[in-house]
Coordinates of C-alpha atoms in Angstrom, one line a residue:
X68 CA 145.9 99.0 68.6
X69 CA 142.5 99.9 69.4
X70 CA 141.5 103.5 68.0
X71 CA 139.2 105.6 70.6
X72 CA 136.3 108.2 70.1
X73 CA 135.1 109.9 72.9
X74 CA 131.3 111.1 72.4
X75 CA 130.8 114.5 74.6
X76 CA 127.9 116.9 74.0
X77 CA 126.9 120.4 75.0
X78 CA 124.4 123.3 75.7
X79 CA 121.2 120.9 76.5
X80 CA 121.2 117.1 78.0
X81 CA 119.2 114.7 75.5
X82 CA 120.2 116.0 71.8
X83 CA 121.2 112.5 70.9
X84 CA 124.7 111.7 71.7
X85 CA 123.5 108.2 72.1
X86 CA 121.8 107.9 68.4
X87 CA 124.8 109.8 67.4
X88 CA 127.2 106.9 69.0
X89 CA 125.3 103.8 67.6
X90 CA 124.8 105.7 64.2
X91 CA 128.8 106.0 64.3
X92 CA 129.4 102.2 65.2
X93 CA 126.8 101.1 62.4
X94 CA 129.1 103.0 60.0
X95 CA 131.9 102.2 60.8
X96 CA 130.8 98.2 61.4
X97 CA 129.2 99.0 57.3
X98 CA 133.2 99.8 56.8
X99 CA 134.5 96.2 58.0
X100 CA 136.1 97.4 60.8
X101 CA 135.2 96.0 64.8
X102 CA 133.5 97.8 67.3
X103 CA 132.5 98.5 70.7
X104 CA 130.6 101.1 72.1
X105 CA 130.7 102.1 75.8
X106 CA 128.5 104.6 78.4
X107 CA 130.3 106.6 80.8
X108 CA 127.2 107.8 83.2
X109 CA 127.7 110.6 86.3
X110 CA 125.1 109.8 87.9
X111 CA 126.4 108.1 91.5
X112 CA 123.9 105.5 91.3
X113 CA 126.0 102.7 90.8
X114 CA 123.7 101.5 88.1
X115 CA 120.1 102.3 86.9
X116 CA 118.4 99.4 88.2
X117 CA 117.2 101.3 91.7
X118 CA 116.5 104.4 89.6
X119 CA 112.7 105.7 88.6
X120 CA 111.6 105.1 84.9
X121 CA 110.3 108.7 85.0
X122 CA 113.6 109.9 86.1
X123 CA 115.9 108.0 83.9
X124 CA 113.9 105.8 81.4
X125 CA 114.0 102.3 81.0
X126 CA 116.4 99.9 82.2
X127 CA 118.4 98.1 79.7
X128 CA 119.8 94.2 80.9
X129 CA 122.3 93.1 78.5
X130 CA 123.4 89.2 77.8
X131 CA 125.7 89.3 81.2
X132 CA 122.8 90.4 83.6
X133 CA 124.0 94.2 83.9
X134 CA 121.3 96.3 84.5
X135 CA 122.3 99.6 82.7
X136 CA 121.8 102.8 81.0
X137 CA 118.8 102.9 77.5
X138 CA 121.8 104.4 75.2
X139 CA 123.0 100.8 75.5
X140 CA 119.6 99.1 73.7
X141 CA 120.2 102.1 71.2
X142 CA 124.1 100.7 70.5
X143 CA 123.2 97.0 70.2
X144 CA 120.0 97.7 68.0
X145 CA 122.2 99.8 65.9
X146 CA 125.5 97.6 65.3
X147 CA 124.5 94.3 66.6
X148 CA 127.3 94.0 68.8
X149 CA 126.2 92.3 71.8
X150 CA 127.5 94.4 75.0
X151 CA 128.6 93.3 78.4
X152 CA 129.0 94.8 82.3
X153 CA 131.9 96.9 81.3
X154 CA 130.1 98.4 78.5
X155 CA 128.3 101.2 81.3
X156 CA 130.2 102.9 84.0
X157 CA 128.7 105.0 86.3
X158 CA 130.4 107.9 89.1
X159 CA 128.9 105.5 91.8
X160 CA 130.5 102.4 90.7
X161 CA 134.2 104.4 90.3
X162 CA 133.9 105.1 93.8
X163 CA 132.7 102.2 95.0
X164 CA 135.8 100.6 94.2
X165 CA 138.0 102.9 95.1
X166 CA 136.8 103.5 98.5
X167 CA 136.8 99.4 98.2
X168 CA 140.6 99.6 97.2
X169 CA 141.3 102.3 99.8
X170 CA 139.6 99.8 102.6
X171 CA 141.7 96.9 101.9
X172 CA 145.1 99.1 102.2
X173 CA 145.3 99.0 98.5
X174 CA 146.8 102.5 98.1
X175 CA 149.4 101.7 100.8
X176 CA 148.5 105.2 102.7
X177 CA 148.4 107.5 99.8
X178 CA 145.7 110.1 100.2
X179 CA 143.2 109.4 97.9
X180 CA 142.0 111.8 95.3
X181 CA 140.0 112.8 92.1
X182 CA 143.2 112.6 90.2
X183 CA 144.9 110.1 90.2
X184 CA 142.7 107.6 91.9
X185 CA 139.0 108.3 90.2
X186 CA 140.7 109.2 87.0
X187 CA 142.9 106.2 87.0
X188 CA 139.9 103.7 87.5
X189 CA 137.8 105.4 85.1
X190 CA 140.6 105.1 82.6
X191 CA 140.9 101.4 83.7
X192 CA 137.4 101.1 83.0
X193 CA 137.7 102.7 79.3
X194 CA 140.3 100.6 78.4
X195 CA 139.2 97.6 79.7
X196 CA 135.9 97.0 77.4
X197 CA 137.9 97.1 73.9
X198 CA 139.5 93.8 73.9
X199 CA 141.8 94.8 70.5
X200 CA 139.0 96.0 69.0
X201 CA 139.6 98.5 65.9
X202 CA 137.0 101.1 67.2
X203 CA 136.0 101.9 71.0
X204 CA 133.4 104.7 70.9
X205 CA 132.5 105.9 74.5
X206 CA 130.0 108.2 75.3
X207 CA 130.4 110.8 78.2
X208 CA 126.7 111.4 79.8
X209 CA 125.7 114.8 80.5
X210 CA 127.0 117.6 78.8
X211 CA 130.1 120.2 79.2
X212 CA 129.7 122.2 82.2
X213 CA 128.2 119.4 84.7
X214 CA 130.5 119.0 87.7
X215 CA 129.5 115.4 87.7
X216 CA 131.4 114.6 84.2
X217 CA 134.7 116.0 85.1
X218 CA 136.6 113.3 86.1
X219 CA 135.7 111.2 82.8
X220 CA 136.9 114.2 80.9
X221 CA 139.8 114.5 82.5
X222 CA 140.2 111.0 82.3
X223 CA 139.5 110.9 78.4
X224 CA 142.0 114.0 78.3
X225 CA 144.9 112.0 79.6
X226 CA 143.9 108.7 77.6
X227 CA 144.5 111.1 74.8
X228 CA 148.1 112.3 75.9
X229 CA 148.9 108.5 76.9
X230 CA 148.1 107.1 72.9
X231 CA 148.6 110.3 71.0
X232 CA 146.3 111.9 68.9
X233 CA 146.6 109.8 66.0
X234 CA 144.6 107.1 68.2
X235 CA 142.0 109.3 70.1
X236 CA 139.4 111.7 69.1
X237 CA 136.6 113.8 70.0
X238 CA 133.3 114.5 68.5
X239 CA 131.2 116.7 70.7
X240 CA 127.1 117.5 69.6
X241 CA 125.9 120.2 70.6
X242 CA 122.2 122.5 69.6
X243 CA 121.8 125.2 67.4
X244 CA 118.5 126.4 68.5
X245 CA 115.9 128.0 66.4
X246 CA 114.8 131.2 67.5
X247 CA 111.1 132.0 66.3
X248 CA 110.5 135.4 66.7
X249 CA 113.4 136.2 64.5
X250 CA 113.6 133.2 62.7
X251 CA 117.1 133.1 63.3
X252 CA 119.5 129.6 63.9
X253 CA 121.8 130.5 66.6
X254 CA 125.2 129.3 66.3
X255 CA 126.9 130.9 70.0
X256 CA 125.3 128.4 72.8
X257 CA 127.4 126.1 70.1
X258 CA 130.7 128.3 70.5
X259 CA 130.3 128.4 74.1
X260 CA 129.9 125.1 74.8
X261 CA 133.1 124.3 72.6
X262 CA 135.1 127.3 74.5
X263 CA 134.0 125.5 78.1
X264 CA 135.5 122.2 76.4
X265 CA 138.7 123.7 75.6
X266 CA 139.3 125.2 78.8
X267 CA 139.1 121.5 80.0
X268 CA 142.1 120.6 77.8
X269 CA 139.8 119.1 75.3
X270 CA 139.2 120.6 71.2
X271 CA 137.2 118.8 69.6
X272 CA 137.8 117.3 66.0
X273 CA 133.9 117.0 64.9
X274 CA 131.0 118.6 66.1
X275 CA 127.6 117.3 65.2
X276 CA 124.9 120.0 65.0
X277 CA 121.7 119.4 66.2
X278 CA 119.1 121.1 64.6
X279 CA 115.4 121.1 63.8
X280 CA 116.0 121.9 60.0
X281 CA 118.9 121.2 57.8
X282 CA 121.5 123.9 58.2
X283 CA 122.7 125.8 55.4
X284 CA 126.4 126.4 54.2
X285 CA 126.1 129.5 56.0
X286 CA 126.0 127.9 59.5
X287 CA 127.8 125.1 59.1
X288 CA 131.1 127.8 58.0
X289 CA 130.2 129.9 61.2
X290 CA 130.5 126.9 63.5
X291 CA 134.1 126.1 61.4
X292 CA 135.0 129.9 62.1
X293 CA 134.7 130.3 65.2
X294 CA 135.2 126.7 67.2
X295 CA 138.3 126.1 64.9
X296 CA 137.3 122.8 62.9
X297 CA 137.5 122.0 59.4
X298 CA 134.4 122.4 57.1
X299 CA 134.1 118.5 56.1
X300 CA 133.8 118.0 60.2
X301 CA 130.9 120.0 60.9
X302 CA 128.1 117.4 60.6
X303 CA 124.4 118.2 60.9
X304 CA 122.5 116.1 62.1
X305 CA 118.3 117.5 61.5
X306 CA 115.3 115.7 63.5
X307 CA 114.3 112.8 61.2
X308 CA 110.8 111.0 61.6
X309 CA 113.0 107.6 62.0
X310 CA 116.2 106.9 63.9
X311 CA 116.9 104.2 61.8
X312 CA 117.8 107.0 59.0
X313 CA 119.9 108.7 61.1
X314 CA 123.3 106.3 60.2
X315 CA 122.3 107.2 56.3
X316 CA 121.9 110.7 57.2
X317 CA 125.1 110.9 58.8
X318 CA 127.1 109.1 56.1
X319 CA 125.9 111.6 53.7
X320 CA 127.1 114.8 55.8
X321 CA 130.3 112.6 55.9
X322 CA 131.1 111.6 59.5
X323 CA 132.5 108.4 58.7
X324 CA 134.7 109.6 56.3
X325 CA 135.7 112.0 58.7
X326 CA 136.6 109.6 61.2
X327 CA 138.1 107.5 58.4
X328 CA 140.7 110.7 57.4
X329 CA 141.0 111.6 61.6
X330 CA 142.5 108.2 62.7
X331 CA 143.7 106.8 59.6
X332 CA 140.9 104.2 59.4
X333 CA 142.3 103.3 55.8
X334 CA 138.8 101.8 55.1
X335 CA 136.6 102.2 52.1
X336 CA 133.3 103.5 52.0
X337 CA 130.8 101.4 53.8
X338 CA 128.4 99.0 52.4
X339 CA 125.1 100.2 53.5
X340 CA 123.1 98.0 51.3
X341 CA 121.1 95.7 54.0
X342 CA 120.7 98.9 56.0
X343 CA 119.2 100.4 52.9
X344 CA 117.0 96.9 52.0
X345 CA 115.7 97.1 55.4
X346 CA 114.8 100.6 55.4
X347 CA 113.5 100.1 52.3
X348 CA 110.9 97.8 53.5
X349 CA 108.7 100.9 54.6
X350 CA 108.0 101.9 50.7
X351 CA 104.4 101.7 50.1
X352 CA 103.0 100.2 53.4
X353 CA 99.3 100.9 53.3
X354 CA 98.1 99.1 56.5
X355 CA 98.1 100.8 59.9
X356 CA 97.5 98.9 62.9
X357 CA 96.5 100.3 66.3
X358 CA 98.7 98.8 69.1
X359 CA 98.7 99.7 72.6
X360 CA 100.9 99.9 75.3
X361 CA 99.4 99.5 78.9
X362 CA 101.8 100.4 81.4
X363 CA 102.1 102.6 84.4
X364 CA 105.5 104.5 83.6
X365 CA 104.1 107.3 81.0
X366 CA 105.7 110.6 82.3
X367 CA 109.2 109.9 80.0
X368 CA 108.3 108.1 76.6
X369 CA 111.7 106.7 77.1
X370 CA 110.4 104.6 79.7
X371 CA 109.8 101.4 77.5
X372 CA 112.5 102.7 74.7
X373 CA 113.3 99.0 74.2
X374 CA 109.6 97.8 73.8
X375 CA 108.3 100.8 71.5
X376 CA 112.0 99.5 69.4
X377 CA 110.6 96.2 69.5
X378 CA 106.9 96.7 67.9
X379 CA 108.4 99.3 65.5
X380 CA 111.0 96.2 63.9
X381 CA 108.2 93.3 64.1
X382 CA 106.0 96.4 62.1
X383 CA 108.7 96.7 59.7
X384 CA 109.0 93.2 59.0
X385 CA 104.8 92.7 58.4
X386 CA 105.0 95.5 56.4
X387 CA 102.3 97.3 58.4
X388 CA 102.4 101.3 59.7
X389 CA 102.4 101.0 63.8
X390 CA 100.1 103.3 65.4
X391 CA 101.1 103.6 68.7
X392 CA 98.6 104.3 71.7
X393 CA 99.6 104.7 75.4
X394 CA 96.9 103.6 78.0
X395 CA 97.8 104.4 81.6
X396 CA 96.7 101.3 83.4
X397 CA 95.5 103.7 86.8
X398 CA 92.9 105.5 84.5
X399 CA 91.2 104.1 80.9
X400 CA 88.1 103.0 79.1
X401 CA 88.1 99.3 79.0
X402 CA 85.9 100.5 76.2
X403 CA 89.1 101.9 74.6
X404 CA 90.4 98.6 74.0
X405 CA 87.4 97.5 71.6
X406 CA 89.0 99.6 69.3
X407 CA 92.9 98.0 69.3
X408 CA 94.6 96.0 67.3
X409 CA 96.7 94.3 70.0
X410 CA 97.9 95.4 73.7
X411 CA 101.1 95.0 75.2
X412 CA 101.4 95.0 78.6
X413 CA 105.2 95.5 80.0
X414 CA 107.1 94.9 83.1
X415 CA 107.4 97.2 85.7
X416 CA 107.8 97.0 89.7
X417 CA 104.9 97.5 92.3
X418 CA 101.5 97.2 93.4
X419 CA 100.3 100.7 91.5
X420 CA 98.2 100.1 88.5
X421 CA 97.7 96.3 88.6
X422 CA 94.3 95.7 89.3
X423 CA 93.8 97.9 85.9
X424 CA 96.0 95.4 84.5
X425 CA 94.8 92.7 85.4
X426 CA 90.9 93.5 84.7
X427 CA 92.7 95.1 81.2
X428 CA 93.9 91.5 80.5
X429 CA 90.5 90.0 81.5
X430 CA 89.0 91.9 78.6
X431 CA 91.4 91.3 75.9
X432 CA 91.1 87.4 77.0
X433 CA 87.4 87.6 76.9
X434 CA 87.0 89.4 74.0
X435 CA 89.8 87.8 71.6
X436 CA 92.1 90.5 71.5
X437 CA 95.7 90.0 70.8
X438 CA 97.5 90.3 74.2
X439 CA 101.1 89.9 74.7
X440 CA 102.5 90.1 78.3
X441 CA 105.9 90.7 79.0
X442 CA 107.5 90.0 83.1
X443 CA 105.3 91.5 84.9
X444 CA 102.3 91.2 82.5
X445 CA 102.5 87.2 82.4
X446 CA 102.3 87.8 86.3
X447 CA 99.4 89.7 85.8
X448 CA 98.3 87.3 82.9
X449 CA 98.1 84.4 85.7
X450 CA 96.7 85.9 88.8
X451 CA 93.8 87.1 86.2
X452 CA 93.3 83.6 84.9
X453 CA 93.6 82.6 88.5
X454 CA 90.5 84.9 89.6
X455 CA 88.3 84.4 87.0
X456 CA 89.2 81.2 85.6
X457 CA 90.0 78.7 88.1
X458 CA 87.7 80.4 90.7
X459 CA 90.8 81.6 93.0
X460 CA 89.2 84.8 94.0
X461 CA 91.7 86.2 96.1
X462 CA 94.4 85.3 93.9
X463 CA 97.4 87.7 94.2
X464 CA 101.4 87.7 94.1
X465 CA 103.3 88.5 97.5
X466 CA 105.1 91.5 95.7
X467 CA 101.4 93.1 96.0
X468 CA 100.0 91.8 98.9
X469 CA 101.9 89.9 101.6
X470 CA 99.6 88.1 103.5
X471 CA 97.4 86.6 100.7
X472 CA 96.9 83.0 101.0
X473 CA 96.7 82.4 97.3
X474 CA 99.9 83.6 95.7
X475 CA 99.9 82.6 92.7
X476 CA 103.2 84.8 92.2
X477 CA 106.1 84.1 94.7
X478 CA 109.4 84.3 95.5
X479 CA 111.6 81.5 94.9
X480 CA 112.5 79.4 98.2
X481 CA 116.3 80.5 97.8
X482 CA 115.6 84.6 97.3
X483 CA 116.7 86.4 99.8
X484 CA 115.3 90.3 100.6
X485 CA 117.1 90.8 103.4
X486 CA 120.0 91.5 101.2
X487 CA 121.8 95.1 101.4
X488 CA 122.1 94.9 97.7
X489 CA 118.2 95.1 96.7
X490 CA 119.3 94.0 93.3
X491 CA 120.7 90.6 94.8
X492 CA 117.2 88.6 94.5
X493 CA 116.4 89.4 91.0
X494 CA 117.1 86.8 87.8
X495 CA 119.2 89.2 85.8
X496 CA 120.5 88.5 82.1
X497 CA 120.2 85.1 79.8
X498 CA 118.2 82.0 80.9
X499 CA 117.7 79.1 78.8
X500 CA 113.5 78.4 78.0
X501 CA 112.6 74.9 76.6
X502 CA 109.4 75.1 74.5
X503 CA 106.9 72.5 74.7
X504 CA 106.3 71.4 71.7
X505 CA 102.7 71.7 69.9
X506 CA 102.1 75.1 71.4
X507 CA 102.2 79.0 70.0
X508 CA 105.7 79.1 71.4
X509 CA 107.1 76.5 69.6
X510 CA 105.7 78.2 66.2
X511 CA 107.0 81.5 67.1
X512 CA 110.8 80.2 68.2
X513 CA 110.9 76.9 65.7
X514 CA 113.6 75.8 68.7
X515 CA 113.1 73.2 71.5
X516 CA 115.8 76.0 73.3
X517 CA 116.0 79.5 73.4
X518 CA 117.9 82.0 75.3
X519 CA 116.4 85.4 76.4
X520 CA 117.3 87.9 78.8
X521 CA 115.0 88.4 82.3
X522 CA 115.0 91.4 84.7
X523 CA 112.5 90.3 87.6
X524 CA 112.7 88.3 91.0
X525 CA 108.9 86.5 91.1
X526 CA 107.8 83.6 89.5
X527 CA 104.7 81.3 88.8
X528 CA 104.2 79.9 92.1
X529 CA 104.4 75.7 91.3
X530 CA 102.1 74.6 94.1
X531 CA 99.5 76.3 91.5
X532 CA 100.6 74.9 88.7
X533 CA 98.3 71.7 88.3
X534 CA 95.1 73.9 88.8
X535 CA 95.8 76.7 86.5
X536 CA 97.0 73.9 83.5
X537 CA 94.0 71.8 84.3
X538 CA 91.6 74.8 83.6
X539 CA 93.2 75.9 80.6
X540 CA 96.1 77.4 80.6
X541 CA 99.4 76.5 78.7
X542 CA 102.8 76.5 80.3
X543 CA 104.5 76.7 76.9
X544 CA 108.2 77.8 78.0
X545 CA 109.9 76.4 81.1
X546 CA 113.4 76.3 82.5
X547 CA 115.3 73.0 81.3
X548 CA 114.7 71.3 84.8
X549 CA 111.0 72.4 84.3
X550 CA 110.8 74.2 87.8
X551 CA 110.5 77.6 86.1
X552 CA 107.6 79.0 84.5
X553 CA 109.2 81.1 81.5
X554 CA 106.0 81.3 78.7
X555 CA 102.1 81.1 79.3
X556 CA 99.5 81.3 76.4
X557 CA 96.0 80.0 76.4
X558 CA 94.4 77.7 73.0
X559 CA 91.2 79.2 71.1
X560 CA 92.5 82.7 70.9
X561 CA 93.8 84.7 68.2
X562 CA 97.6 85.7 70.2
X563 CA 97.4 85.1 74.0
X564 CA 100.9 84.8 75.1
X565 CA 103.4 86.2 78.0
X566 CA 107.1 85.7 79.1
X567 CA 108.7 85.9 82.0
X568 CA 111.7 87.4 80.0
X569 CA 111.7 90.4 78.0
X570 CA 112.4 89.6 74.5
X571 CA 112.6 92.8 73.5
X572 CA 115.9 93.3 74.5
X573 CA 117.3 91.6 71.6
X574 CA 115.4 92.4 68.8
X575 CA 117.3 94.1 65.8
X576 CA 115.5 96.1 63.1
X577 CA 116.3 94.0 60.9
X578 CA 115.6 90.6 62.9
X579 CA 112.6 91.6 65.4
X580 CA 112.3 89.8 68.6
X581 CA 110.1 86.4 67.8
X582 CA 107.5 87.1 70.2
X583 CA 107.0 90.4 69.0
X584 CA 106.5 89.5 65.5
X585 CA 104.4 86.6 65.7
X586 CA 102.5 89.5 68.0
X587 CA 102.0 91.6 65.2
X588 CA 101.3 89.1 62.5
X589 CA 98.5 88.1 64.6
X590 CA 97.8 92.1 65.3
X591 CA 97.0 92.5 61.5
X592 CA 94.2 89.9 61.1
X593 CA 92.3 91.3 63.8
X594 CA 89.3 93.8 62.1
X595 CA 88.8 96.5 64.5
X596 CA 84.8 97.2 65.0
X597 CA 83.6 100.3 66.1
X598 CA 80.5 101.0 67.5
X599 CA 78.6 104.1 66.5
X600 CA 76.6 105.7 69.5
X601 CA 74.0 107.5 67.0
X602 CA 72.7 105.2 64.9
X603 CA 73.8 102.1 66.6
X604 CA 75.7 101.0 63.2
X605 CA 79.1 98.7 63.2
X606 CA 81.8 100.0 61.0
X607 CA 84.7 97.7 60.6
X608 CA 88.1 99.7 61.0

C-alpha cells in the first residue's frame, strides 16, 4: 500500500516546506521508489487563480488546466512527476463540496460539521491523488497554530490511526533563529511549535531545522532532548545559494535514510549521479549574461517563481552565470535596456503597465535586442507591431480598452464573461501548437507538434491577421485547425519570439523549456555596449 508523509511546519510561514517536499520526492524518486507530492492550502479561495501575485505569488497551471499553488512548480521541477487537479486542495474547495453534498440531501439530514464532514473530504481528497503509489508526500500550508489548518491536521491525525504508524509519518520544519546581539541559535520557538503539534495529537518523527548557518552537534542534541526525536532525525537544512543543492544537502544530513528506516522503505541508497552531472554543469562558468525581467508584479519575487526557474535551467544548460534584473514596466529607463542581454516579458492580467510594455518591446525590436514574450507579452508583442509597423495607431486589445475599433487582441466568439465562475473563459492547461515549418520555432522545438500549457483567455484577433503577416510578422505556432495564434516571431533579428503559452511551466533543470534555451543561446552572442557620458567612448561589455 501506498506509504504517506505529511509535511507540517512551524514558528514562521515560508521556511521552505515546499523545497523541503520536492527535495524529499527527488530522493526518494533517486531510490527507485514512485512518487506523488500533494498541497493542502487553507486559504478559502478555492484555488489561486483569483488571488493577487503580490499576495500569493505566481500561479502554477499544471498539464490538466488546474490553476494552483507555486509549491506545485517547485515538486514537478524537482521529481519530474507530472501533477494533476487533485495534486492542490484548498479550505474553499472542501467546503464547496460539502455545502454542495449538503444541498443535494447527500447527508440525509445529519448536521453538518468540521468533523466528520470537512475532515472526511479532506481525507477523501488525500487519498485520492496516490493511485498505489509507494510514496504520497503532502504538504500542510501554513504553520502549527493557524486556525485555518486544523481540519487537515486533524484530518492527517486520523489517516494515521486508520493505516497505522508503520504507513504514515510526520516531518515538521521549523526555524531556529539567530539572535545577533548575543550571537546565540535559539532552539525554544522550535520546542514550542513541536509542543503546539502534540497537543493536536500529532509527534512528529523528523524535524528539519531551518537555519542561516549549519548547526552544530550541540543544537541538533537540544532539539532531540527536548522535542523527543532521535538524533539521526534531526535534519538541518542551512540557506544555500541554490535550491537545486538542497536534495544533496538533505541526503547528506540523512533524511532519506530516515524515511527509509521510519516506514520500512527497504530501498538502497539513491543514485544521485545525473543530479550531481547536472549540478555539475556550473563548475567553471565564466560568462555572465544580463537578462531582464519586465513585468508589473515586483512586490513578492515569487511572483514569476516559474519564469526566474526557467532562465536559471536554459543558463545552466549554456553554461553561462544568469544575472538577473527586474524592470518594473510603470517606471524605467528605456535607456536601461541598451545595456541587456535579453528581456523577458511575462504574462500578467490588466491594463496597468502595458503601454511601458509595449513601447519596452518597440525598443528591443528596433534595436535587435533579444526579446522573448510570454501570454501576455506576445499580446503586447502584436499590438506594438500593430502601431508602429502596420500603421494601426490605435491598435489595442479589448481586455484594455473596450471600445477600441482596432483590437488586435480579442475574445474568442464562444467566451463568455458573464459567467459566475470568472475562471470559466480562460484556456487553461495543454494545447497542441503546430509549427510552421522554416521558422525560429521550428528550430527551437525540431517537432511539427508540441504540447504546452496556457493560462489566458485573449487571442490574436484573425480579422488582423493578413495585415500584420503581410508587413512582417511571422505566425510561427498555430492551433492544428490554424484558427489560433499560439507563436509570433519576426525574421532579421537576433531572438524575437512570443507564445501564447507559457513554456516555462515545464521546464526541468535538467531539460529547460525550448523556448527558453534557444532564448538564452541567442542572449550570449549579444555584446552589450555601453556608452560612457564623459568622454563619449563605447566600451563593449
Amino acid at each position: 500500500m501506498t506509504k504517506y508523509i505529511f509535511v507540517t511546519g512551524g514558528v514562521v510561514s515560508g521556511l521552505g516546506k515546499g523545497i523541503t517536499s520536492a527535495s524529499l520526492g527527488n530522493l526518494l524518486k533517486s531510490r527507485g521508489l514512485s512518487v506523488v507530492n500533494q498541497k493542502l492550502d487553507p486559504y478559502i479561495n478555492v484555488d489561486p487563480d483569483t488571488m493577487n501575485p503580490f499576495q500569493h505569488g505566481e500561479v502554477f497551471v499544471t498539464e490538466d488546466g488546474a490553476t494552483t499553488d507555486l509549491d506545485l512548480g517547485h515538486y514537478e521541477r524537482f521529481t519530474g512527476v507530472n501533477l494533476r487537479k487533485d495534486a492542490n486542495v484548498t479550505t474553499g474547495s472542501i467546503y464547496r463540496k460539502v455545502i454542495d453534498r449538503e444541498r443535494k440531501g447527500d447527508y440525509l439530514g445529519d448536521t453538518v460539521q468540521v468533523i466528520p464532514h470537512i475532515t472526511d473530504e479532506i481525507k477523501r481528497r488525500i487519498k485520492g491523488i496516490s493511485n498505489d503509489v509507494d510514496v504520497q508526500i503532502t504538504e500542510i500550508g501554513g504553520t502549527v497554530g493557524d486556525i485555518e489548518i486544523l481540519p487537515f491536521l486533524e484530518a492527517a491525525r486520523q489517516i494515521r490511526k486508520e493505516f497505522g504508524q508503520e504507513n504514515v509519518m510526520f516531518v515538521h520544519v521549523t526555524l531556529v533563529p539567530f539572535i545577533g546581539p548575543s550571537t546565540e541559535l535559539k532552539t525554544k520557538p522550535t520546542q514550542h511549535s513541536v509542543s503546539m503539534l502534540r497537543s493536536y495529537g500529532i509527534s512528529p518523527d523528523i524535524i528539519v531545522l531551518r537555519s542561516e548557518q549549519e548547526l552544530n552537534d550541540e543544537i541538533k542534541n537540544k532539539v532531540s532532548l527536548f522535542c523527543d526525536v532521535s538524533i539521526d532525525n534531526v535534519i538541518n537544512a542551512p540557506d544555500l545559494d541554490d535550491i537545486y543543492d538542497i536534495p544533496i544537502k538533505m541526503h547528506e544530513e540523512g533524511l532519506d535514510s530516515s524515511v527509509n528506516t521510519r516506514l520500512s522503505l527497504n530501498t538502497k541508497d539513491p543514485n544521485l549521479t545525473q543530479w550531481k552531472q547536472m549540478l555539475s554543469l556550473k563548475d567553471g562558468v565564466q560568462q555572465n549574461i544580463k537578462i531582464a525581467i519586465l513585468g508589473k508584479y515586483f512586490g513578492l519575487p515569487d511572483s514569476y517563481m516559474s519564469v526566474v526557474e526557467a532562465l536559471k535551467h536554459a543558463c545552466l544548460q549554456n553554461k553561462v552565470n544568469l544575472d538577473l534584473l527586474w524592470i518594473d514596466a510603470d517606471n524605467f529607463d528605456l535607456d536601461e535596456l541598451k545595456k541587456l542581454n535579453g528581456v523577458v516579458v511575462p504574462g500578467g492580467f490588466g491594463y496597468r503597465g502595458i503601454e511601458g510594455k509595449i513601447l519596452a518591446i518597440e525598443f528591443l525590436r528596433k534595436n535587435k535586442i533579444p526579446f522573448l514574450g510570454i501570454c501576455l507579452g506576445l499580446q503586447c508583442a502584436v499590438i506594438e507591431f500593430a502601431r508602429n509597423v502596420c500603421g494601426i495607431s490605435d491598435a489595442n486589445s479589448t481586455e484594455f480598452s473596450q471600445t477600441t475599433k482596432n483590437p488586435v487582441i480579442d475574445l474568442l466568439p464562444n467566451q463568455n464573461l458573464e459567467d459566475d465562475d470568472i475562471g470559466a473563459s480562460m484556456r487553461l492547461g495543454t494545447y497542441p501548437c503546430k509549427i510552421q515549418s522554416d521558422t525560429t520555432a521550428n528550430k527551437i522545438y525540431n517537432n511539427e507538434i508540441v504540447y504546452e500549457r496556457h493560462r489566458h483567455r485573449y487571442e490574436v484577433n484573425n480579422k488582423f491577421r493578413k495585415n500584420l503577416e503581410d508587413n512582417g510578422l511571422i505566425f510561427s505556432g498555430l492551433s492544428p485547425d490554424e484558427d489560433l495564434i499560439e507563436m509570433i516571431e519576426l525574421k532579421d533579428h537576433p531572438y524575437f519570439v512570443a507564445s501564447q503559452f507559457h513554456p516555462e511551466f515545464k521546464s526541468r533543470p535538467w531539460e529547460p523549456a525550448p523556448m527558453f534555451n534557444s532564448f538564452i543561446a541567442a542572449s550570449k552572442n549579444i555584446e552589450i555596449v555601453i556608452e560612457n557620458v564623459e568622454d563619449g567612448q563605447k566600451v563593449k561589455d
